PDB file of C-alpha atoms in Angstrom:
ATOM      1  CA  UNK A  52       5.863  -8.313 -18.463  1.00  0.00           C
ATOM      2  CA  UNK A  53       7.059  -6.823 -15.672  1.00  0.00           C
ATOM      3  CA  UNK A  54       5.595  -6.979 -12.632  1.00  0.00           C
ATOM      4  CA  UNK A  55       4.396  -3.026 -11.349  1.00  0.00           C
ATOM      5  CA  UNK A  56       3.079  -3.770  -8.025  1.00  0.00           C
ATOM      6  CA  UNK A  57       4.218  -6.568  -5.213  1.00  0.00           C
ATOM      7  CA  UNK A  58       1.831  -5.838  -2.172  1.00  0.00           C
ATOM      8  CA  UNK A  59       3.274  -6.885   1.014  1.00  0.00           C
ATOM      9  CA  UNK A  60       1.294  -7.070   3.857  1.00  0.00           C
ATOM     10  CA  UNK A  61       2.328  -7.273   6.982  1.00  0.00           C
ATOM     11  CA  UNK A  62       0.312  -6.669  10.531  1.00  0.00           C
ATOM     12  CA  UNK A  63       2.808  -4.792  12.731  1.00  0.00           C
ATOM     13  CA  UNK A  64       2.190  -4.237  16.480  1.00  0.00           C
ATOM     14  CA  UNK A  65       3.620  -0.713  17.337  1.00  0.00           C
ATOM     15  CA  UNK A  66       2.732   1.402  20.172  1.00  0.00           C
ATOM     16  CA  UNK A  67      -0.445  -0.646  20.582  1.00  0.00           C
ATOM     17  CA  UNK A  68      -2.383  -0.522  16.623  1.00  0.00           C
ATOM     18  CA  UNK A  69      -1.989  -2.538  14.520  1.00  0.00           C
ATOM     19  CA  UNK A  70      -0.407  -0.936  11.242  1.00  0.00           C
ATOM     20  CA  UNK A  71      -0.273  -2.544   7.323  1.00  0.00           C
ATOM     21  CA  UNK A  72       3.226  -1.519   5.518  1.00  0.00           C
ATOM     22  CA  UNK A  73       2.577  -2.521   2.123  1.00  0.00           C
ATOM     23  CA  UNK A  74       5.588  -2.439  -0.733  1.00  0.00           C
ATOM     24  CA  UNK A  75       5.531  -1.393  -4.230  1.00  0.00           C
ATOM     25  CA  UNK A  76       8.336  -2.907  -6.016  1.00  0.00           C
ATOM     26  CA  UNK A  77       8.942  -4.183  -9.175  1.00  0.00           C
ATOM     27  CA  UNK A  78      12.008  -6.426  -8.306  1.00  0.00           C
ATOM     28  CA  UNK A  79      10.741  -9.952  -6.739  1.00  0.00           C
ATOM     29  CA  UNK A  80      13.955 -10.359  -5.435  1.00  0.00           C
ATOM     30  CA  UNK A  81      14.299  -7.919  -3.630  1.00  0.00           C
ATOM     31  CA  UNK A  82      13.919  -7.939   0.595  1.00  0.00           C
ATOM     32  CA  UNK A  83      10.610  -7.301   2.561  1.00  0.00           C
ATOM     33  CA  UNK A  84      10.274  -4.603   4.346  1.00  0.00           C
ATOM     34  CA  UNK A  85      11.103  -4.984   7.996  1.00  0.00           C
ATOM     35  CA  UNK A  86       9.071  -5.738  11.240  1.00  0.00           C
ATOM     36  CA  UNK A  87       8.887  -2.957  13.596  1.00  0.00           C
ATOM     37  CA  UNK A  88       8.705  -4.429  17.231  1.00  0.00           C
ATOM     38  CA  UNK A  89       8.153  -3.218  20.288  1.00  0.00           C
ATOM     39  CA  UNK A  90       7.276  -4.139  24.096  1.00  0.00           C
ATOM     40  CA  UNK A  91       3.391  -3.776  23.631  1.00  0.00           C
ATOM     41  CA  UNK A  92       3.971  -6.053  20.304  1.00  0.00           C
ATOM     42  CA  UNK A  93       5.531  -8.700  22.528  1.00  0.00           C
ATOM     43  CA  UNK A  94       3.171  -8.246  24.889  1.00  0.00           C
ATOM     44  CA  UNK A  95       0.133  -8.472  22.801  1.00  0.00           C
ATOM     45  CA  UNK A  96       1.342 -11.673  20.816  1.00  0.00           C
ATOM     46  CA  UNK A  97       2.482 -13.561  24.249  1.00  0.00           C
ATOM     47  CA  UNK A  98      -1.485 -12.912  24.701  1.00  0.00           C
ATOM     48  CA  UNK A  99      -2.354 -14.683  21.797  1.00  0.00           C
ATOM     49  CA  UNK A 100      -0.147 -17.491  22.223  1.00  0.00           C
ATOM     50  CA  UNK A 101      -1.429 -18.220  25.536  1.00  0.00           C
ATOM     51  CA  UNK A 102      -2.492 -22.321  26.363  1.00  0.00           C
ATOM     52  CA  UNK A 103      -5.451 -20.587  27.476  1.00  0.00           C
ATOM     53  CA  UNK A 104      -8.513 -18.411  25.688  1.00  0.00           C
ATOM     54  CA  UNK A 105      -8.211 -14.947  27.071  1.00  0.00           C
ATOM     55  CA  UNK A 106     -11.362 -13.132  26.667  1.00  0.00           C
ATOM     56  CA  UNK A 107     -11.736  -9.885  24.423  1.00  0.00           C
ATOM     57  CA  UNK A 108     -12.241  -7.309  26.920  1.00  0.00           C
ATOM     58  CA  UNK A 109      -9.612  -9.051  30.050  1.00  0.00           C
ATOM     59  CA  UNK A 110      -7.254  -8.603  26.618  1.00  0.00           C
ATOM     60  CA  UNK A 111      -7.854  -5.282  26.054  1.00  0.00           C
ATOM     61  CA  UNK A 112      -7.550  -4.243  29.655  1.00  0.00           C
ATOM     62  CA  UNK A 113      -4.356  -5.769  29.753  1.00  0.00           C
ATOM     63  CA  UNK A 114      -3.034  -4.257  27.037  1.00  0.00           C
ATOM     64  CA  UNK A 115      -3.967  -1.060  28.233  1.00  0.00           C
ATOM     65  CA  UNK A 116      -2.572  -0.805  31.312  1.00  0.00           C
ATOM     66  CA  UNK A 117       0.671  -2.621  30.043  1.00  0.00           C
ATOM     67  CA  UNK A 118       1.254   0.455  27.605  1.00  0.00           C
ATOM     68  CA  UNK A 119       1.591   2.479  30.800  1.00  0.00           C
ATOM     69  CA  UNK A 120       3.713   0.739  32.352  1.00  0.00           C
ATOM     70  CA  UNK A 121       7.449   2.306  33.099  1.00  0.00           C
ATOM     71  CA  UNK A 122       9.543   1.155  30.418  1.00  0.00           C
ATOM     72  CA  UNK A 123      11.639  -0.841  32.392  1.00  0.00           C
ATOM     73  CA  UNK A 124       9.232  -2.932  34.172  1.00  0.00           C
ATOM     74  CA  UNK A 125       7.956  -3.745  30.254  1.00  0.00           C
ATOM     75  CA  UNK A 126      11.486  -4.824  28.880  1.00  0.00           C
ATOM     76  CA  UNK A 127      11.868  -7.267  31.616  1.00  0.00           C
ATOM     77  CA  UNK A 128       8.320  -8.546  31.216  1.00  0.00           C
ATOM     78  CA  UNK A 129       8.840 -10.004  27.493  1.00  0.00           C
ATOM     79  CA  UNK A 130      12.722 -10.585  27.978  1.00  0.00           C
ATOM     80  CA  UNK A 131      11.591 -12.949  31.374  1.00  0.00           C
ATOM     81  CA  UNK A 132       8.014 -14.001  30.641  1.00  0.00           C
ATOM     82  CA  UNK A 133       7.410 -17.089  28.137  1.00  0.00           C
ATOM     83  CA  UNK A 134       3.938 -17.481  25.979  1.00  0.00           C
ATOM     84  CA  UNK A 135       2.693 -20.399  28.422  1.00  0.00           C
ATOM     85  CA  UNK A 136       2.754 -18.368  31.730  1.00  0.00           C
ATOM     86  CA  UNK A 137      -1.132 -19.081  32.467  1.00  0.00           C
ATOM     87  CA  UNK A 138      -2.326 -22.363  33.211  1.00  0.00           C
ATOM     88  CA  UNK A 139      -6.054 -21.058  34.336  1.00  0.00           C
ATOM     89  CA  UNK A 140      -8.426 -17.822  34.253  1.00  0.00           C
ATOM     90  CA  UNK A 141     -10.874 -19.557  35.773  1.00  0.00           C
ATOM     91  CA  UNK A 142      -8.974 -20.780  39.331  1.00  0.00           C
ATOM     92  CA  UNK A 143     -11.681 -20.698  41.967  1.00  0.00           C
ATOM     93  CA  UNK A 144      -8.759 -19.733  44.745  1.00  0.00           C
ATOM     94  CA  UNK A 145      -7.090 -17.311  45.527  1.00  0.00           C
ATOM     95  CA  UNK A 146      -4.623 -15.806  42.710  1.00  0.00           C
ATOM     96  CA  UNK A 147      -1.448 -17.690  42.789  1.00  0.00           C
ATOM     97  CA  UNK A 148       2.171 -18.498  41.099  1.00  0.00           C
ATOM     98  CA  UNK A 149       3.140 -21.658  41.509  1.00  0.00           C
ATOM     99  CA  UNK A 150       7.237 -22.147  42.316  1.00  0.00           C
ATOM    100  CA  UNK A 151       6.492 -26.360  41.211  1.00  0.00           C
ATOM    101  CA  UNK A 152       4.575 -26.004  37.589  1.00  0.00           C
ATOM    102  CA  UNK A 153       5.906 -22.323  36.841  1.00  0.00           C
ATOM    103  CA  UNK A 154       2.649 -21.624  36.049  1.00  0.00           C
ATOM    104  CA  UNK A 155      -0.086 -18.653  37.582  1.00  0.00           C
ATOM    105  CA  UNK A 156      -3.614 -19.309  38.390  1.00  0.00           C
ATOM    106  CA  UNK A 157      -6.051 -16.612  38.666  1.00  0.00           C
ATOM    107  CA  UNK A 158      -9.933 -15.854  37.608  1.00  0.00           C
ATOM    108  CA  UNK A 159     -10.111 -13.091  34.839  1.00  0.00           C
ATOM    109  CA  UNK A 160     -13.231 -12.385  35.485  1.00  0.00           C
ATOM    110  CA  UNK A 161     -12.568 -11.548  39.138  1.00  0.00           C
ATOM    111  CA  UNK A 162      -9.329  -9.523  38.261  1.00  0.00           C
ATOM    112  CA  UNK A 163     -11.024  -7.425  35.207  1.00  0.00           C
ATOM    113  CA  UNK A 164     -13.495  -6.209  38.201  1.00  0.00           C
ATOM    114  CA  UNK A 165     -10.767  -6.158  40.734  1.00  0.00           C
ATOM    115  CA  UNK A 166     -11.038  -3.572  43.253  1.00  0.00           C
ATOM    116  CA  UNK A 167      -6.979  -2.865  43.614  1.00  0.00           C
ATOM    117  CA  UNK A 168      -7.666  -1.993  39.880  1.00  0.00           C
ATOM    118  CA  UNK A 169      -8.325  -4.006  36.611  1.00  0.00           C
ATOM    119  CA  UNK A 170      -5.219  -6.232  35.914  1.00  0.00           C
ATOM    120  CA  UNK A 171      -3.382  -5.860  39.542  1.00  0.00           C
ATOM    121  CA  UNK A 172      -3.702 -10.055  39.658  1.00  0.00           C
ATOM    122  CA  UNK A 173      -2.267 -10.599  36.367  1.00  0.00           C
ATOM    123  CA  UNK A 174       0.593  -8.454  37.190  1.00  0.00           C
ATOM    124  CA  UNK A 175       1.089  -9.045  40.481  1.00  0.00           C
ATOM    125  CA  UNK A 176       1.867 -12.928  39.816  1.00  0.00           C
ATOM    126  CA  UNK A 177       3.820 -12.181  36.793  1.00  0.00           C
ATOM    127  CA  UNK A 178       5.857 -10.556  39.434  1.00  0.00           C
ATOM    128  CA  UNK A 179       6.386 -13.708  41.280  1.00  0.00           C
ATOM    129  CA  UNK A 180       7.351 -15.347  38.097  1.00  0.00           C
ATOM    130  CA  UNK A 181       9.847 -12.811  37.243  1.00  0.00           C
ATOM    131  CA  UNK A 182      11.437 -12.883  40.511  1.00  0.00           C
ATOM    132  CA  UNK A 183      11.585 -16.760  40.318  1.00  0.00           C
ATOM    133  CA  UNK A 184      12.905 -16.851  37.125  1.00  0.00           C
ATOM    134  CA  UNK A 185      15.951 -14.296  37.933  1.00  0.00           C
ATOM    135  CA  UNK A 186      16.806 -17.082  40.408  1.00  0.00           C
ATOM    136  CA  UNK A 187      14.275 -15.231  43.388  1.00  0.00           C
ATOM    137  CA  UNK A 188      16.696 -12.352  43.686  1.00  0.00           C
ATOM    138  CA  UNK A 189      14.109 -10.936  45.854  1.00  0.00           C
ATOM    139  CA  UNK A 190      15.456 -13.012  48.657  1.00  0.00           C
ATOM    140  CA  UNK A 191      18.248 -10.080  49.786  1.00  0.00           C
ATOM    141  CA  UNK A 192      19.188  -9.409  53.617  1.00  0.00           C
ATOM    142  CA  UNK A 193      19.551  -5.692  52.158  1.00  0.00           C
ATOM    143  CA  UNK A 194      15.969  -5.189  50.314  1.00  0.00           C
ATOM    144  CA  UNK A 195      14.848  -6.704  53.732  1.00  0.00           C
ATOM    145  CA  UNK A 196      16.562  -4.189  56.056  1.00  0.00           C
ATOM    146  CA  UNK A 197      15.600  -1.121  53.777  1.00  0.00           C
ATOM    147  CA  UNK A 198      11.853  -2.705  54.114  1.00  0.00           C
ATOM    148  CA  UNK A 199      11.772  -2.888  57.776  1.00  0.00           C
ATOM    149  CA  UNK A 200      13.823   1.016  58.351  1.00  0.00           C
ATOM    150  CA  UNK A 201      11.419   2.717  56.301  1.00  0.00           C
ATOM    151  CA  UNK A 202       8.511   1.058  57.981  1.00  0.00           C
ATOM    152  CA  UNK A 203      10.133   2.050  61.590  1.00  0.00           C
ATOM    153  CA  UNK A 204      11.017   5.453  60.343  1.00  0.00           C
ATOM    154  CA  UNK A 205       7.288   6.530  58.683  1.00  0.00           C
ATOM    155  CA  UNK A 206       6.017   5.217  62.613  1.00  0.00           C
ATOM    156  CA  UNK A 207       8.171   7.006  63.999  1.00  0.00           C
ATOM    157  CA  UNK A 208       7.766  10.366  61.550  1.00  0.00           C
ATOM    158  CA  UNK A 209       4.159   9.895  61.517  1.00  0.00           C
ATOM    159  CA  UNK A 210       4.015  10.211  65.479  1.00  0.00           C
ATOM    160  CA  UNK A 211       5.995  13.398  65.698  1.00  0.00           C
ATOM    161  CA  UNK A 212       4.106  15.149  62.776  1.00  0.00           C
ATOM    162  CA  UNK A 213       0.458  14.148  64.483  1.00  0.00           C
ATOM    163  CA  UNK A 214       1.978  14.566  68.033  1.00  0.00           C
ATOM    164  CA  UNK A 215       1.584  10.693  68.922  1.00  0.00           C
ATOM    165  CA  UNK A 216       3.954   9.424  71.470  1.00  0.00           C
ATOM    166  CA  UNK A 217       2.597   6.126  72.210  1.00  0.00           C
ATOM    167  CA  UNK A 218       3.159   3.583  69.591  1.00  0.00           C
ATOM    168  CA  UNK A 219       0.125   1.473  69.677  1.00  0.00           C
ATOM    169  CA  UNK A 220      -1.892   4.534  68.891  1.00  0.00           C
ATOM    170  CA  UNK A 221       1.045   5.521  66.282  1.00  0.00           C
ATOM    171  CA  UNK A 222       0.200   1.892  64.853  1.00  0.00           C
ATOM    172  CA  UNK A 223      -3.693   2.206  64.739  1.00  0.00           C
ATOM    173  CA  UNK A 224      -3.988   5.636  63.500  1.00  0.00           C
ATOM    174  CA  UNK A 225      -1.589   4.601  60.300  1.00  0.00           C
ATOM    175  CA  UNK A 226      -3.675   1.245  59.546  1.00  0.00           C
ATOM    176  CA  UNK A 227      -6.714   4.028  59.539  1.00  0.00           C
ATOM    177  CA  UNK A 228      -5.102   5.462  56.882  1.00  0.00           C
ATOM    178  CA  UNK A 229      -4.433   2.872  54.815  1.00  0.00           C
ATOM    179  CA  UNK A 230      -8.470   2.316  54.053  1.00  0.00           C
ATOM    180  CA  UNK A 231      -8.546   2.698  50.272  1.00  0.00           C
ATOM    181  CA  UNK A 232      -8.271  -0.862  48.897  1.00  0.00           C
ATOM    182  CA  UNK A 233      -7.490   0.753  44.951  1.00  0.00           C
ATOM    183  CA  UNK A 234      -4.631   2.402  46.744  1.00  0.00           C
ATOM    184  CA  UNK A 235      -3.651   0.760  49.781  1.00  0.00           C
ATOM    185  CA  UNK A 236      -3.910  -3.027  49.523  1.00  0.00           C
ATOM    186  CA  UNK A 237      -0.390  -3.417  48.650  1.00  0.00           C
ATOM    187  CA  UNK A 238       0.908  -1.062  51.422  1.00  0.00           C
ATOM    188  CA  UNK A 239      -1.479  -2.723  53.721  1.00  0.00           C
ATOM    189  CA  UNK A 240       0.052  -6.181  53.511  1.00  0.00           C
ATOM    190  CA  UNK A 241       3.453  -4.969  53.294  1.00  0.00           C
ATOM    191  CA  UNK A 242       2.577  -2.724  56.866  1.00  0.00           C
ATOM    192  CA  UNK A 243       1.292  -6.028  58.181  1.00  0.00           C
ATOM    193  CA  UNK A 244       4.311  -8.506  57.074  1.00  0.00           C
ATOM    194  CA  UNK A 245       6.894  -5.748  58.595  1.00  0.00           C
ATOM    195  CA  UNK A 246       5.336  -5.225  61.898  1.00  0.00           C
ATOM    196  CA  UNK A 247       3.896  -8.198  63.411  1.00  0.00           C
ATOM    197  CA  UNK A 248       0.087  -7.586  62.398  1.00  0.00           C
ATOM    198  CA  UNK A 249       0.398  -3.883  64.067  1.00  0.00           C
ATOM    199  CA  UNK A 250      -0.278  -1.961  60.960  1.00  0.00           C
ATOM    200  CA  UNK A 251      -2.455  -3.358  58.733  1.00  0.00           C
ATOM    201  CA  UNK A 252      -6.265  -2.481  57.145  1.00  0.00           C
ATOM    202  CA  UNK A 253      -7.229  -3.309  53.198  1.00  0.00           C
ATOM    203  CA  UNK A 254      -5.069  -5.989  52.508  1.00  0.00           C
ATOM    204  CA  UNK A 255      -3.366  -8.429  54.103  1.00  0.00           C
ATOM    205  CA  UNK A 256      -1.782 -12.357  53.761  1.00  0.00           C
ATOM    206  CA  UNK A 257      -1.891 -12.844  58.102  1.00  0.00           C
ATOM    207  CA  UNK A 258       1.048 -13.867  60.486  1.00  0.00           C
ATOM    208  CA  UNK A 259       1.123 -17.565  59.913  1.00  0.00           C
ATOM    209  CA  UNK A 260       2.187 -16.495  56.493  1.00  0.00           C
ATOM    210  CA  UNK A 261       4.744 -13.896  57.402  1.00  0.00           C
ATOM    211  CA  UNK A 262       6.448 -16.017  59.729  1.00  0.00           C
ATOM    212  CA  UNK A 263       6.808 -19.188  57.470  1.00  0.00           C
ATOM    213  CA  UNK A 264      10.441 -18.183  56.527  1.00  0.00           C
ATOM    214  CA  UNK A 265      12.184 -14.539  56.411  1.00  0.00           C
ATOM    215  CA  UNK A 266      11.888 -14.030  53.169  1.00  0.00           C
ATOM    216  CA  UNK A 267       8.199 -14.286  52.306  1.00  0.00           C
ATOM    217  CA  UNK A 268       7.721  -9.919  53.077  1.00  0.00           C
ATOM    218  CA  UNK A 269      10.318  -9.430  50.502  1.00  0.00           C
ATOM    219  CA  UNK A 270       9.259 -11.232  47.695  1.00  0.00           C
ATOM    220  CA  UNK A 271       5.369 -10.156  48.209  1.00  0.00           C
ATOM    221  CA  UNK A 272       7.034  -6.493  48.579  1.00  0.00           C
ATOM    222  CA  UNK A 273       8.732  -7.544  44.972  1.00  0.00           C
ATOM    223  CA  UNK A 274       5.479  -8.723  43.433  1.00  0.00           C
ATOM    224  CA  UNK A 275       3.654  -5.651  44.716  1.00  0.00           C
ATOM    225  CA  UNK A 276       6.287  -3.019  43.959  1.00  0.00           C
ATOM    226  CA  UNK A 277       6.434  -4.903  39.996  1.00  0.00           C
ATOM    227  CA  UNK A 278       2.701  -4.767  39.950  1.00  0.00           C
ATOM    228  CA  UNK A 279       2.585  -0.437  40.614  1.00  0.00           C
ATOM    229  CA  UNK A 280       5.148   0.068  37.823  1.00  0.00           C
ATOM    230  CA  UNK A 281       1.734  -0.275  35.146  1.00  0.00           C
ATOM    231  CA  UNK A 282      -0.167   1.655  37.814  1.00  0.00           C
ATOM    232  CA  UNK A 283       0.294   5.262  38.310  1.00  0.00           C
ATOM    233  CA  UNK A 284      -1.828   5.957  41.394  1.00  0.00           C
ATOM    234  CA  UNK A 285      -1.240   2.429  43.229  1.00  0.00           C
ATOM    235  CA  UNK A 286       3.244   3.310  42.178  1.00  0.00           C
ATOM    236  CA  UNK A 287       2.094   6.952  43.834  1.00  0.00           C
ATOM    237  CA  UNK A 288       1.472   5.198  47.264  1.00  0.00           C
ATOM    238  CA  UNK A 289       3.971   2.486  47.039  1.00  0.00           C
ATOM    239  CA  UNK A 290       6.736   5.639  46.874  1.00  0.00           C
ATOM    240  CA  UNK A 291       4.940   7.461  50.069  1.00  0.00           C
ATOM    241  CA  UNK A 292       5.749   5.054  52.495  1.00  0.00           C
ATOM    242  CA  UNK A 293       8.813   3.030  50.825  1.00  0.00           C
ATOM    243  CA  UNK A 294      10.450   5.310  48.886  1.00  0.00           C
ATOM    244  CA  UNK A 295      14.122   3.247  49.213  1.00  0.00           C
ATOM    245  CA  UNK A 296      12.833   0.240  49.083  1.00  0.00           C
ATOM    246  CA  UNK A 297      11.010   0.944  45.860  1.00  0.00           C
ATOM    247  CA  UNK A 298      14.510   3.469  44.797  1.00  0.00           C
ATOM    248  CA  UNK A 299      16.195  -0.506  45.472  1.00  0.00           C
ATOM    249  CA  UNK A 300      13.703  -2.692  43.885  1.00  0.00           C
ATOM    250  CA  UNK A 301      14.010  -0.467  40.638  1.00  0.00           C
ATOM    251  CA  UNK A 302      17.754  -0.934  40.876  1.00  0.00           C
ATOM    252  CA  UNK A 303      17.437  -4.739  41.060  1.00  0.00           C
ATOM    253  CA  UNK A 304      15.155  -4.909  37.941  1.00  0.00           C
ATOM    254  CA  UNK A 305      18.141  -2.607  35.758  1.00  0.00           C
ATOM    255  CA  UNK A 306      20.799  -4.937  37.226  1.00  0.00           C
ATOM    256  CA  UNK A 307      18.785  -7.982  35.707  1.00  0.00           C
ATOM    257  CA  UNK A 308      17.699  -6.281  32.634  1.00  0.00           C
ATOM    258  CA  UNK A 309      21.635  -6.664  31.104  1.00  0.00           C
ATOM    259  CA  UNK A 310      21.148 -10.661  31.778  1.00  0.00           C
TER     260      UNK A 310
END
């Protein structure tokens, strides 16, 4: 007898939920129906296939802010980011990527509560990684001029619109500013790395590890400008004081998104 019904199930991950497509069809020969995929999907199973448990709600949170992340900074997440990126969520230190194992230690519990916003650890690494991975293309003489013109210029701006000639008051009355560590921690270090410790309030990496080698501003300002593309209001900020410099970062990530 003929066979009437030939239930296919398959768990698709689209836009986040999980959906069941199931086929009616009376010819067993016939081909399945196809996967749908998306970026979230390949997020969401590089989650699961992680060496390491991730706990329920860390999970959730980080598939939540992932679905708002620009669409960009998502394609070159699961095009440059393998299954066995995390070797602990229970690291003690300080978050970290390291350039020997390839591998990014953080504490989930830590970042789920973190006060530059849920996640910014997770993605802030997975910034290093990408960078590393596309051969550290963050290490550019021309992302490092842009960095340290807009820094001068918003100084120099910021003391003719408040009427500030001397610089050292310039200097402490923008580090006042930046006092909001959900908002300013990235903007903070960045301030700090691209003017000798003059600038700097919420969040900094100090002078011994600026100065190790010329590049080390750019590729934090890479992890941190990665980071704000899944987070609106921190993204917001990053634009207020380095517009170019993020306008330039963006570029870099379509140039290596054709790789």
């Amino acid at each position: 007898m003929k066979n009437e019904i030939l239930i296919a199930v398959k768990k698709v991950l689209l836009n986040g939920y999980i959906k069941y497509y199931i086929k009616y069809d009376d010819d067993l020969n016939k081909k399945d129906s196809k996967l749908l995929h998306s970026d979230l999907g390949s997020f969401r199973k590089q989650l699961m296939n992680q060496n390491v448990d991730i706990d329920e709600d860390y999970r959730k949170m980080l598939q939540e802010r992932f679905s708002h992340g620009t669409k960009l900074a998502k394609n070159i997440y699961v095009k440059y980011v393998n299954d066995d990126s995390i070797a602990s969520l229970d690291y003690p230190g300080v978050p970290c990527y390291n350039n020997h194992d390839k591998k990014i230690y953080l504490n989930a519990s830590m970042d789920l509560a973190n006060p530059r916003g849920a996640g910014a650890s997770w993605f802030h690494e997975h910034g290093h990684l990408i960078d590393n991975a596309l051969g550290n293309i963050s290490e550019d003489d021309k992302f490092k001029k842009i960095l340290e013109l807009e820094a001068f210029e918003y100084r120099i701006n910021y003391g003719k619109k408040h009427k500030i000639k001397s610089i050292e008051e310039i200097d402490k009355a923008i580090s006042d500013e930046l006092n909001d560590m959900r908002l300013h921690s990235a903007v903070s270090d960045l301030m700090e790395g691209l003017t000798d410790g003059k600038i700097v309030n919420v969040g900094w990496h100090g002078l011994n590890y600026w100065n190790k080698d010329k590049y080390a501003v750019t590729r934090e300002a890479f992890a941190h400008m990665y980071e704000c593309q899944f987070d609106d209001l921190r993204n917001k900020e990053m634009k207020k004081y380095f517009p170019k410099s993020l306008k330039y970062f963006e570029k870099m990530l379509k140039i290596t998104k054709g790789r």
